[in-house]
């Protein structure tokens, strides 16, 4: 019955937004009492966005440590330590992003060689489940899954949460009913907290031109239907910690000088700040283009993943609304 219920959930997922949004009415918890084995799985997540999701999914049956969570640091530049190595070596379940985002974690996993340890690599999951090349991003700078910011795609979040569910059941089959209930509740919360707002933005502002200082926004732009017109070479270079090509800087500056009739909103990554991105943000202000900040990790760190994403989408929606009223 549980397998059948999961299949029903997946069918509902197929029903909306390229088959990957869950219908909120199908994901409410029954509230029934479920017997518990008392087992607690030790989980390590490379980053707190995946850590938040597995924590909500596992509930009372997981003890989760998220390693990268500092809101004031660039996660791309994280350097692991002995405490990280020990935590990963002692974990039954490790979740990594992959795609070069947390190579340090993969190295620690390989060095620990912990018997029977379950490892979920999100990049590998997407390459095998979606298809090689990550179809959603095949017309962007993210082609080939080079863009590692998978958690900004609601489609990829749904794939990942389902894989997390399967892994928890594999590790602790006695608590399958509990995990199923948590899975349904989490998907309902994801939909109501931020995925439905992405749908609202897409319905009203699909095709609206926006710019972003980094390719972190590409996946959210795909979900909201916004047209990112900033130079891909600029966004990718900033994401990789490199200086953007001079030609792409000049192109970006010209876009900002066109004002809000050319670019409706600038999306600015607050965790990869450089003199070049600061200059772009200053130009946006000079030419009355609203700028909203997004972050790589959950901010503030103690809120749920979907609350964080929802807050950023509220800022985006408000900026688009304000720009539309100003026309």
CSV table of C-alpha atoms in Angstrom, one decimal:
chain,number,residue,atom,x,y,z
A,1,UNK,CA,0.0,0.0,0.0
A,2,UNK,CA,2.8,2.4,0.8
A,3,UNK,CA,4.5,1.7,-2.5
A,4,UNK,CA,1.1,2.4,-4.2
A,5,UNK,CA,0.7,5.6,-2.3
A,6,UNK,CA,4.2,6.8,-3.3
A,7,UNK,CA,3.3,6.0,-7.0
A,8,UNK,CA,0.1,8.1,-6.6
A,9,UNK,CA,2.2,11.0,-5.2
A,10,UNK,CA,4.6,10.7,-8.2
A,11,UNK,CA,1.6,10.8,-10.6
A,12,UNK,CA,0.4,14.0,-9.0
A,13,UNK,CA,3.9,15.4,-9.3
A,14,UNK,CA,3.7,14.7,-13.0
A,15,UNK,CA,0.5,16.7,-13.3
A,16,UNK,CA,1.8,20.2,-12.8
A,17,UNK,CA,4.8,22.2,-14.0
A,18,UNK,CA,6.5,19.7,-16.3
A,19,UNK,CA,5.4,17.0,-14.0
A,20,UNK,CA,7.3,18.1,-10.9
A,21,UNK,CA,5.0,20.1,-8.6
A,22,UNK,CA,2.9,18.3,-6.1
A,23,UNK,CA,-0.8,19.2,-5.6
A,24,UNK,CA,-1.0,20.6,-2.1
A,25,UNK,CA,-4.3,18.8,-1.4
A,26,UNK,CA,-2.6,15.4,-1.9
A,27,UNK,CA,0.3,16.0,0.5
A,28,UNK,CA,-1.4,16.7,3.8
A,29,UNK,CA,-0.6,14.4,6.7
A,30,UNK,CA,-3.4,12.1,7.9
A,31,UNK,CA,-2.5,12.8,11.5
A,32,UNK,CA,-2.7,9.2,12.4
A,33,UNK,CA,-0.5,7.6,15.0
A,34,UNK,CA,2.4,5.7,13.5
A,35,UNK,CA,4.4,3.2,15.5
A,36,UNK,CA,8.1,4.1,15.8
A,37,UNK,CA,11.2,1.9,16.0
A,38,UNK,CA,13.1,4.4,17.9
A,39,UNK,CA,16.0,4.3,15.5
A,40,UNK,CA,17.8,7.5,14.7
A,41,UNK,CA,19.9,7.8,11.6
A,42,UNK,CA,23.1,9.9,11.7
A,43,UNK,CA,23.1,12.1,8.6
A,44,UNK,CA,25.6,14.6,7.3
A,45,UNK,CA,24.7,17.1,4.6
A,46,UNK,CA,27.4,19.0,2.8
A,47,UNK,CA,25.2,22.1,2.8
A,48,UNK,CA,22.3,23.4,4.9
A,49,UNK,CA,19.8,23.6,2.1
A,50,UNK,CA,20.0,19.8,1.7
A,51,UNK,CA,20.3,19.4,5.5
A,52,UNK,CA,17.1,21.3,6.0
A,53,UNK,CA,15.2,19.1,3.6
A,54,UNK,CA,16.5,15.8,5.0
A,55,UNK,CA,15.9,17.0,8.6
A,56,UNK,CA,12.2,17.7,7.8
A,57,UNK,CA,11.8,14.5,5.9
A,58,UNK,CA,13.5,12.3,8.6
A,59,UNK,CA,11.9,14.0,11.5
A,60,UNK,CA,12.4,12.2,14.8
A,61,UNK,CA,14.4,9.4,13.1
A,62,UNK,CA,17.4,11.5,11.9
A,63,UNK,CA,20.1,13.5,13.6
A,64,UNK,CA,21.4,15.9,10.9
A,65,UNK,CA,24.6,17.9,10.7
A,66,UNK,CA,24.9,20.5,8.0
A,67,UNK,CA,28.5,21.4,7.4
A,68,UNK,CA,28.3,24.5,5.1
A,69,UNK,CA,25.9,27.0,6.7
A,70,UNK,CA,27.8,30.3,7.3
A,71,UNK,CA,25.7,33.0,5.7
A,72,UNK,CA,28.7,35.3,5.4
A,73,UNK,CA,31.0,33.0,3.5
A,74,UNK,CA,31.2,31.8,-0.1
A,75,UNK,CA,30.4,28.1,-0.1
A,76,UNK,CA,32.5,27.6,-3.2
A,77,UNK,CA,35.6,28.4,-1.1
A,78,UNK,CA,34.8,26.2,1.9
A,79,UNK,CA,37.8,24.2,3.3
A,80,UNK,CA,37.1,21.1,5.4
A,81,UNK,CA,38.6,20.3,8.7
A,82,UNK,CA,39.1,17.3,11.0
A,83,UNK,CA,35.7,17.7,12.6
A,84,UNK,CA,34.1,17.4,9.2
A,85,UNK,CA,36.1,14.3,8.4
A,86,UNK,CA,35.0,12.7,11.7
A,87,UNK,CA,31.4,13.5,11.2
A,88,UNK,CA,31.3,12.0,7.7
A,89,UNK,CA,33.2,8.9,8.8
A,90,UNK,CA,30.6,8.3,11.5
A,91,UNK,CA,27.5,9.0,9.4
A,92,UNK,CA,25.1,6.4,8.1
A,93,UNK,CA,23.9,8.7,5.4
A,94,UNK,CA,25.8,11.5,3.6
A,95,UNK,CA,24.2,14.0,1.1
A,96,UNK,CA,26.5,16.0,-1.2
A,97,UNK,CA,25.7,18.4,-4.0
A,98,UNK,CA,28.3,17.3,-6.5
A,99,UNK,CA,29.1,19.2,-9.7
A,100,UNK,CA,32.3,20.5,-8.2
A,101,UNK,CA,30.5,22.4,-5.4
A,102,UNK,CA,31.6,20.2,-2.5
A,103,UNK,CA,34.6,18.2,-3.8
A,104,UNK,CA,36.0,18.4,-0.3
A,105,UNK,CA,33.1,16.2,1.0
A,106,UNK,CA,33.6,13.6,-1.7
A,107,UNK,CA,37.3,13.4,-0.8
A,108,UNK,CA,36.4,12.9,2.9
A,109,UNK,CA,33.9,10.2,2.0
A,110,UNK,CA,36.5,8.4,-0.1
A,111,UNK,CA,39.1,8.6,2.7
A,112,UNK,CA,36.7,7.4,5.4
A,113,UNK,CA,35.5,4.4,3.4
A,114,UNK,CA,32.7,3.8,6.0
A,115,UNK,CA,31.1,0.3,5.5
A,116,UNK,CA,27.4,0.3,4.5
A,117,UNK,CA,27.3,4.1,4.3
A,118,UNK,CA,24.6,5.5,2.0
A,119,UNK,CA,25.7,8.5,-0.1
A,120,UNK,CA,23.4,10.6,-2.2
A,121,UNK,CA,25.2,12.7,-4.8
A,122,UNK,CA,22.6,15.1,-6.2
A,123,UNK,CA,24.5,15.7,-9.5
A,124,UNK,CA,24.7,11.9,-10.1
A,125,UNK,CA,21.0,11.5,-9.2
A,126,UNK,CA,20.0,14.2,-11.8
A,127,UNK,CA,22.3,12.9,-14.5
A,128,UNK,CA,20.8,9.4,-14.1
A,129,UNK,CA,17.1,10.4,-13.4
A,130,UNK,CA,16.5,13.5,-15.5
A,131,UNK,CA,19.0,12.7,-18.3
A,132,UNK,CA,22.7,13.4,-19.0
A,133,UNK,CA,22.9,17.1,-19.6
A,134,UNK,CA,20.0,18.0,-17.3
A,135,UNK,CA,17.3,18.8,-19.8
A,136,UNK,CA,15.9,21.8,-17.9
A,137,UNK,CA,19.0,23.8,-18.4
A,138,UNK,CA,19.8,22.8,-22.0
A,139,UNK,CA,19.4,26.3,-23.4
A,140,UNK,CA,21.4,28.1,-20.7
A,141,UNK,CA,24.9,28.5,-19.4
A,142,UNK,CA,24.1,25.5,-17.2
A,143,UNK,CA,24.2,23.0,-20.0
A,144,UNK,CA,25.6,19.7,-19.0
A,145,UNK,CA,24.8,20.4,-15.3
A,146,UNK,CA,27.8,22.7,-15.0
A,147,UNK,CA,25.6,24.9,-12.9
A,148,UNK,CA,25.8,23.3,-9.5
A,149,UNK,CA,23.0,25.3,-7.8
A,150,UNK,CA,20.5,22.5,-8.1
A,151,UNK,CA,18.5,23.5,-5.0
A,152,UNK,CA,17.3,26.6,-6.9
A,153,UNK,CA,15.3,24.3,-9.2
A,154,UNK,CA,12.0,23.2,-7.8
A,155,UNK,CA,12.1,20.3,-10.3
A,156,UNK,CA,15.4,19.1,-9.0
A,157,UNK,CA,14.3,19.6,-5.4
A,158,UNK,CA,11.4,17.2,-5.9
A,159,UNK,CA,13.7,14.6,-7.5
A,160,UNK,CA,16.1,15.0,-4.6
A,161,UNK,CA,13.5,14.8,-1.9
A,162,UNK,CA,12.1,11.6,-3.4
A,163,UNK,CA,15.6,10.1,-3.5
A,164,UNK,CA,16.1,11.1,0.1
A,165,UNK,CA,12.9,9.3,1.0
A,166,UNK,CA,14.0,6.1,-0.8
A,167,UNK,CA,17.4,6.2,1.0
A,168,UNK,CA,15.8,6.6,4.4
A,169,UNK,CA,13.5,3.7,3.8
A,170,UNK,CA,16.4,1.6,2.6
A,171,UNK,CA,18.4,2.4,5.8
A,172,UNK,CA,15.4,2.1,8.2
A,173,UNK,CA,12.7,0.0,6.6
A,174,UNK,CA,10.9,-0.5,9.9
A,175,UNK,CA,9.9,3.2,9.9
A,176,UNK,CA,8.7,3.3,6.3
A,177,UNK,CA,5.2,4.4,7.3
A,178,UNK,CA,6.6,7.3,9.3
A,179,UNK,CA,8.9,8.4,6.4
A,180,UNK,CA,6.0,8.3,4.0
A,181,UNK,CA,3.9,10.6,6.2
A,182,UNK,CA,6.8,13.0,6.5
A,183,UNK,CA,7.4,12.9,2.8
A,184,UNK,CA,3.8,13.8,2.1
A,185,UNK,CA,3.8,16.6,4.6
A,186,UNK,CA,7.1,18.0,3.3
A,187,UNK,CA,5.9,18.1,-0.3
A,188,UNK,CA,2.8,19.9,0.8
A,189,UNK,CA,4.9,22.5,2.6
A,190,UNK,CA,7.2,23.0,-0.3
A,191,UNK,CA,4.3,23.6,-2.7
A,192,UNK,CA,2.5,26.0,-0.4
A,193,UNK,CA,5.6,27.9,0.8
A,194,UNK,CA,7.3,28.6,-2.5
A,195,UNK,CA,6.5,26.5,-5.5
A,196,UNK,CA,3.0,28.0,-5.8
A,197,UNK,CA,4.5,31.5,-5.8
A,198,UNK,CA,6.8,30.6,-8.6
A,199,UNK,CA,3.7,29.5,-10.5
A,200,UNK,CA,2.1,32.9,-9.8
A,201,UNK,CA,5.2,34.8,-11.0
A,202,UNK,CA,5.3,32.7,-14.2
A,203,UNK,CA,1.7,33.3,-14.9
A,204,UNK,CA,2.0,37.1,-14.6
A,205,UNK,CA,5.5,37.9,-15.7
A,206,UNK,CA,6.7,35.1,-18.0
A,207,UNK,CA,9.3,36.5,-20.5
A,208,UNK,CA,10.1,39.6,-18.4
A,209,UNK,CA,13.7,40.6,-18.9
A,210,UNK,CA,15.9,40.3,-15.7
A,211,UNK,CA,19.6,40.2,-15.1
A,212,UNK,CA,21.7,38.3,-12.5
A,213,UNK,CA,25.3,38.6,-11.3
A,214,UNK,CA,25.7,34.9,-11.1
A,215,UNK,CA,24.1,31.7,-12.7
A,216,UNK,CA,22.7,30.7,-9.3
A,217,UNK,CA,19.4,32.3,-10.5
A,218,UNK,CA,19.1,30.4,-13.8
A,219,UNK,CA,17.1,27.6,-12.3
A,220,UNK,CA,14.7,29.9,-10.5
A,221,UNK,CA,14.4,31.9,-13.7
A,222,UNK,CA,13.4,28.7,-15.5
A,223,UNK,CA,10.7,28.0,-12.9
A,224,UNK,CA,9.3,31.5,-13.0
A,225,UNK,CA,9.5,32.0,-16.7
A,226,UNK,CA,11.7,35.0,-16.5
A,227,UNK,CA,14.1,35.9,-19.3
A,228,UNK,CA,17.7,36.3,-18.0
A,229,UNK,CA,19.5,38.6,-20.4
A,230,UNK,CA,22.7,39.2,-18.5
A,231,UNK,CA,25.8,37.7,-20.3
A,232,UNK,CA,26.2,33.9,-19.5
A,233,UNK,CA,30.0,34.3,-19.5
A,234,UNK,CA,29.8,36.9,-16.7
A,235,UNK,CA,27.5,34.9,-14.5
A,236,UNK,CA,29.4,31.7,-14.9
A,237,UNK,CA,32.8,33.4,-14.2
A,238,UNK,CA,31.5,35.0,-11.0
A,239,UNK,CA,30.1,31.7,-9.8
A,240,UNK,CA,33.4,30.0,-10.4
A,241,UNK,CA,35.4,32.8,-8.6
A,242,UNK,CA,37.0,34.1,-11.8
A,243,UNK,CA,37.1,37.5,-13.4
A,244,UNK,CA,34.5,37.9,-16.1
A,245,UNK,CA,35.7,38.5,-19.6
A,246,UNK,CA,36.0,42.3,-20.3
A,247,UNK,CA,33.5,42.0,-23.1
A,248,UNK,CA,30.8,40.5,-20.8
A,249,UNK,CA,31.4,43.2,-18.2
A,250,UNK,CA,30.9,45.9,-20.9
A,251,UNK,CA,27.7,44.2,-22.1
A,252,UNK,CA,26.4,44.0,-18.6
A,253,UNK,CA,27.1,47.7,-17.9
A,254,UNK,CA,25.3,48.6,-21.1
A,255,UNK,CA,22.3,46.7,-19.9
A,256,UNK,CA,22.2,48.5,-16.6
A,257,UNK,CA,22.5,51.9,-18.4
A,258,UNK,CA,19.4,51.0,-20.4
A,259,UNK,CA,17.4,51.4,-17.2
A,260,UNK,CA,14.4,49.5,-16.0
A,261,UNK,CA,12.8,49.6,-19.5
A,262,UNK,CA,15.6,47.1,-20.5
A,263,UNK,CA,16.1,45.1,-17.3
A,264,UNK,CA,13.2,44.9,-14.9
A,265,UNK,CA,15.1,43.5,-11.9
A,266,UNK,CA,18.7,42.7,-11.0
A,267,UNK,CA,19.3,39.6,-8.9
A,268,UNK,CA,22.4,39.9,-6.8
A,269,UNK,CA,24.2,37.0,-5.1
A,270,UNK,CA,25.1,38.3,-1.7
A,271,UNK,CA,27.7,35.6,-1.0
A,272,UNK,CA,29.9,36.1,-4.0
A,273,UNK,CA,30.5,39.9,-3.8
A,274,UNK,CA,33.4,41.3,-5.9
A,275,UNK,CA,34.3,44.8,-7.1
A,276,UNK,CA,32.8,44.0,-10.5
A,277,UNK,CA,29.4,42.8,-9.1
A,278,UNK,CA,29.3,45.8,-6.7
A,279,UNK,CA,29.8,48.0,-9.8
A,280,UNK,CA,26.9,46.3,-11.5
A,281,UNK,CA,24.7,46.8,-8.5
A,282,UNK,CA,25.6,50.5,-8.2
A,283,UNK,CA,24.8,51.0,-11.9
A,284,UNK,CA,21.4,49.4,-11.3
A,285,UNK,CA,20.7,51.8,-8.5
A,286,UNK,CA,21.7,54.8,-10.6
A,287,UNK,CA,19.4,53.7,-13.4
A,288,UNK,CA,16.4,52.8,-11.1
A,289,UNK,CA,16.6,49.1,-11.6
A,290,UNK,CA,15.5,47.3,-8.4
A,291,UNK,CA,18.0,44.9,-7.0
A,292,UNK,CA,17.1,41.9,-4.8
A,293,UNK,CA,19.6,39.7,-3.0
A,294,UNK,CA,19.7,35.9,-3.1
A,295,UNK,CA,22.1,33.7,-1.2
A,296,UNK,CA,23.7,30.3,-1.7
A,297,UNK,CA,22.9,28.9,1.8
A,298,UNK,CA,19.8,29.4,3.9
A,299,UNK,CA,19.5,32.8,5.5
A,300,UNK,CA,18.9,33.1,8.3
A,301,UNK,CA,20.4,29.6,8.9
A,302,UNK,CA,17.7,28.6,11.4
A,303,UNK,CA,14.7,28.8,9.0
A,304,UNK,CA,13.4,26.0,6.9
A,305,UNK,CA,14.5,25.6,3.3
A,306,UNK,CA,11.1,26.5,1.9
A,307,UNK,CA,10.7,29.6,4.1
A,308,UNK,CA,14.0,30.9,2.8
A,309,UNK,CA,13.1,30.3,-0.9
A,310,UNK,CA,9.7,31.8,-0.3
A,311,UNK,CA,11.1,34.9,1.2
A,312,UNK,CA,13.4,35.4,-1.8
A,313,UNK,CA,10.5,34.9,-4.2
A,314,UNK,CA,8.4,37.5,-2.3
A,315,UNK,CA,11.2,40.0,-2.8
A,316,UNK,CA,11.3,39.1,-6.5
A,317,UNK,CA,7.6,39.3,-6.9
A,318,UNK,CA,7.4,42.7,-5.1
A,319,UNK,CA,10.2,44.1,-7.3
A,320,UNK,CA,8.4,42.9,-10.5
A,321,UNK,CA,5.1,44.4,-9.2
A,322,UNK,CA,6.8,47.7,-8.4
A,323,UNK,CA,8.4,47.8,-11.8
A,324,UNK,CA,5.1,47.1,-13.6
A,325,UNK,CA,3.3,49.8,-11.6
A,326,UNK,CA,6.0,52.3,-12.6
A,327,UNK,CA,5.6,51.8,-16.3
